[in-house]
C-alpha positions as CSV (number, residue, x, y, z in Angstrom):
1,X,37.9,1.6,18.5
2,X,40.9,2.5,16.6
3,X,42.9,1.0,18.8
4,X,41.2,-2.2,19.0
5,X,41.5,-2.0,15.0
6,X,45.1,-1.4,14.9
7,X,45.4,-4.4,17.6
8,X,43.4,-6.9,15.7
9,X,45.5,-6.2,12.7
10,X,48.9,-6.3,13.8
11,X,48.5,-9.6,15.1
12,X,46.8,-10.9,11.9
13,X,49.9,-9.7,10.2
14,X,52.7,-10.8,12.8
15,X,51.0,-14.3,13.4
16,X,52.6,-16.1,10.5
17,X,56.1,-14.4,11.6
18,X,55.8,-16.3,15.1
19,X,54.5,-19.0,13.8
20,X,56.5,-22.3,14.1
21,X,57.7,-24.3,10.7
22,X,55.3,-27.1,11.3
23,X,56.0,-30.4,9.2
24,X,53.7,-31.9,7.0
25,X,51.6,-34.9,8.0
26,X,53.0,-38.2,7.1
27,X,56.4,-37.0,5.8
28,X,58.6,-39.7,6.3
29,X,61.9,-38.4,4.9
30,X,64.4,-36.0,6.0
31,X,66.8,-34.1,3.8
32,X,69.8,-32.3,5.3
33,X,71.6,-29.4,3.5
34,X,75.2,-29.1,4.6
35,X,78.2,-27.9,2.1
36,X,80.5,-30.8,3.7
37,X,82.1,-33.1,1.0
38,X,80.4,-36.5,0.5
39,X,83.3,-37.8,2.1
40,X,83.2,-36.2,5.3
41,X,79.4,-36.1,5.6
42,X,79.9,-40.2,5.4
43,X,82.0,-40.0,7.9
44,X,80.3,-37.7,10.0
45,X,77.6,-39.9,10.0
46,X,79.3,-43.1,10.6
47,X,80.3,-41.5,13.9
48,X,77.3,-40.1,15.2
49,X,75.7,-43.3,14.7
50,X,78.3,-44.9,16.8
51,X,78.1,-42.4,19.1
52,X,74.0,-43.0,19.4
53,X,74.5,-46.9,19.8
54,X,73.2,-47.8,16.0
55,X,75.7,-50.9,14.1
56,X,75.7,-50.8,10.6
57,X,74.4,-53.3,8.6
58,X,75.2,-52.2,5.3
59,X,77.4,-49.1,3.7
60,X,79.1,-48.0,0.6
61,X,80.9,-44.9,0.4
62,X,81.1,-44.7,-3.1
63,X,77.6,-44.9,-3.2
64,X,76.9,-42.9,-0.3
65,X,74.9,-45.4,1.2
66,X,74.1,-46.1,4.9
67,X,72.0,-48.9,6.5
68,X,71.9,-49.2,10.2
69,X,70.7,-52.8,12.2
70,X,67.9,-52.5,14.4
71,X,68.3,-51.0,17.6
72,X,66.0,-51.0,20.6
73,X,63.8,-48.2,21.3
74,X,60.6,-47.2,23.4
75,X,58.4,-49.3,21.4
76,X,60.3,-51.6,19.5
77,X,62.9,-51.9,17.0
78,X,64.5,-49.4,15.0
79,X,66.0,-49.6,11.2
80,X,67.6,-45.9,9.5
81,X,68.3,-45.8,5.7
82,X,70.8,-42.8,4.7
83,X,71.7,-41.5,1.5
84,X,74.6,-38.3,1.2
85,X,74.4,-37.2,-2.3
86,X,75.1,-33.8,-4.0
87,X,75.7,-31.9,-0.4
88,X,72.5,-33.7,1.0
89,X,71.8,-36.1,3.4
90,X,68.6,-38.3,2.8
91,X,67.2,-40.1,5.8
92,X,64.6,-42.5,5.8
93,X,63.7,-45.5,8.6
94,X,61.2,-48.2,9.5
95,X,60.4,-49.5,12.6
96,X,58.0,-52.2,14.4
97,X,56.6,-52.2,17.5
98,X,56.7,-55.0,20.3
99,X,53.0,-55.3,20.3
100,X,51.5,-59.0,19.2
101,X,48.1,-59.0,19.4
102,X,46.1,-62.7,19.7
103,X,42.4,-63.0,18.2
104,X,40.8,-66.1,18.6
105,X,43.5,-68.1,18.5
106,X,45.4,-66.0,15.9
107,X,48.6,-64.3,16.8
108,X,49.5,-61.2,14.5
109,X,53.4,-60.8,14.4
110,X,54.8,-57.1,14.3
111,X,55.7,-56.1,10.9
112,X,58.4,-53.3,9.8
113,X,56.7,-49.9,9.1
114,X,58.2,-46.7,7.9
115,X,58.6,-43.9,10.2
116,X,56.4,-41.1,9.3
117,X,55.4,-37.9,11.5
118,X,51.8,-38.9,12.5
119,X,50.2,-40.6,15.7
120,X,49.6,-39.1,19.0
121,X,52.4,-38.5,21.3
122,X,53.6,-41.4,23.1
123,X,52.4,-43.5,20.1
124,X,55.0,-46.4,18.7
125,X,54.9,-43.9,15.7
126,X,55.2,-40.5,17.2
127,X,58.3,-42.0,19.3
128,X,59.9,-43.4,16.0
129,X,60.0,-39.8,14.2
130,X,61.2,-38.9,17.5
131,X,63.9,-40.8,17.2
132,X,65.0,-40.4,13.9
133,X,64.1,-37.1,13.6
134,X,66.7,-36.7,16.9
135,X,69.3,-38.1,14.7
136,X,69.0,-35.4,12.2
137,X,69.0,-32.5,14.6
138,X,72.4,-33.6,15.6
139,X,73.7,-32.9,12.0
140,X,73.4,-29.2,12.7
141,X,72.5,-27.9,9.1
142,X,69.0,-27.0,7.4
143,X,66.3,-29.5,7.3
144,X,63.4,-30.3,5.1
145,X,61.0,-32.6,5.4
146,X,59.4,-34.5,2.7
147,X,56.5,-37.0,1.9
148,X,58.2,-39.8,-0.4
């Protein structure tokens, strides 16, 4: 009985040291900590969004402002939004799926929506975080993620 005492309350106090960060429903912004200079976190940027087939639509350094086009994915098009500011990278995105739906007649257009963690897997939202959030794992640093 001891035993099965001592068992019990181990694991009730080692479960939250397994546990997985888990993010928070419906946050839809990613910040990235780095000690890199403004400078060559713009530029590290600018590259790996070459690298991942993303054009840029808009950018000022000065500003520290990055806006990518639209690029093809899973579901549908694509749009990221970053902002490097004090040793931080801010990234944000919309997206809209290829999906048109027609109701009597009616044809409902697809409509840009920001990416925010939610929807099943294989959802045109799930694979949207998926995307951007595979951006920011390829900025190795610490990662928050917020609801904005």
């Amino acid at each position: 009985m001891k035993n099965l005492l001592a068992i019990a309350l181990f694991l009730c106090l080692a479960s939250p040291l397994f546990a997985q960060y888990e993010l928070p429903k419906r946050a839809n912004t990613i910040i990235i900590t780095d000690t890199l200079s403004q400078e060559r976190l713009y530029n590290k940027i600018t590259d790996l969004l070459f690298e991942s087939g993303y054009g840029i639509l808009n950018t000022n350094k000065e500003q520290g402002t990055i806006t990518t086009t639209e690029k093809s994915y899973q579901n549908g098009g694509i749009k990221l939004v970053f902002l490097i500011k004090d040793k931080k990278i801010l990234l944000r995105g919309d997206f809209k799926s290829d999906i048109s739906i027609d109701f009597g007649g009616v044809t409902s257009q697809p409509s840009w929506e920001t990416i925010d963690f939610r929807g099943m897997k294989g959802s045109a939202y799930m694979n949207a975080w998926l995307e951007m959030k595979k951006i920011s794992d390829a900025i190795p640093f610490t990662k928050d993620y917020l609801i904005k």
